[in-house]
Amino acid sequence: MPKFKTHRGAAKRFSLTGTGKIKRGKAYHRHILTSKTRKRKRNLRKGVIVDAANVRAIRKLIPYL
């Protein structure tokens, strides 16, 4: 059976937590930051856990995660 190829774009965006959950960064923190509040920008820095609906698709993209 052949090896699977990792989707490199997905590999750069997602990481695994110690408990085995998939972590992602938040969107909307790249540019046009002047109109966003300090609190909103601070909260955008934090990573979040990927919701259950998308976990299966991401695991398919990153089989060796």
Coordinates of C-alpha atoms in Angstrom, one line a residue:
M1 CA 0.0 0.0 0.0
P2 CA 1.4 3.4 -0.9
K3 CA 2.2 6.2 1.5
F4 CA -0.1 9.1 1.9
K5 CA 1.0 12.6 1.0
T6 CA 0.5 15.3 3.6
H7 CA -1.3 18.5 2.4
R8 CA 1.5 21.0 3.1
G9 CA -0.8 24.0 3.4
A10 CA -2.9 22.3 6.0
A11 CA 0.2 21.1 7.9
K12 CA 1.3 24.7 8.3
R13 CA -2.1 25.8 9.6
F14 CA -3.0 23.1 12.1
S15 CA -1.2 21.5 15.1
L16 CA -1.9 18.9 17.7
T17 CA -2.5 19.5 21.4
G18 CA -1.2 17.3 24.1
T19 CA -4.6 15.6 24.4
G20 CA -4.8 14.9 20.7
K21 CA -7.1 17.6 19.6
I22 CA -6.4 19.7 16.5
K23 CA -5.6 23.4 17.1
R24 CA -5.9 26.3 14.6
G25 CA -5.2 30.0 14.5
K26 CA -8.0 32.6 14.2
A27 CA -8.6 34.6 11.0
Y28 CA -8.9 38.4 10.6
H29 CA -5.6 39.3 12.2
R30 CA -3.5 40.1 9.2
H31 CA -4.3 43.6 8.1
I32 CA -6.8 46.5 8.6
L33 CA -6.1 46.3 12.3
T34 CA -6.6 50.0 13.0
S35 CA -10.4 49.6 12.9
K36 CA -10.4 46.6 15.3
T37 CA -10.5 47.1 19.1
R38 CA -7.5 46.2 21.3
K39 CA -9.6 43.5 23.0
R40 CA -10.6 42.0 19.7
K41 CA -7.0 41.9 18.4
R42 CA -5.8 40.4 21.7
N43 CA -8.4 37.6 21.4
L44 CA -7.5 36.9 17.8
R45 CA -3.9 36.0 18.9
K46 CA -5.1 32.9 20.8
G47 CA -5.5 29.5 19.1
V48 CA -8.7 27.5 19.2
I49 CA -9.7 23.9 18.9
V50 CA -11.2 22.8 15.6
D51 CA -14.8 22.0 15.9
A52 CA -16.0 18.3 15.5
A53 CA -17.6 18.9 12.1
N54 CA -14.2 19.6 10.5
V55 CA -11.9 17.2 12.3
R56 CA -12.4 14.2 10.0
A57 CA -11.6 16.3 6.9
I58 CA -8.4 17.8 8.5
R59 CA -7.2 14.4 9.6
K60 CA -7.5 13.2 6.0
L61 CA -5.3 16.1 4.8
I62 CA -2.7 15.5 7.5
P63 CA -2.6 11.7 8.0
Y64 CA 0.6 11.7 10.1
L65 CA -0.4 14.5 12.4

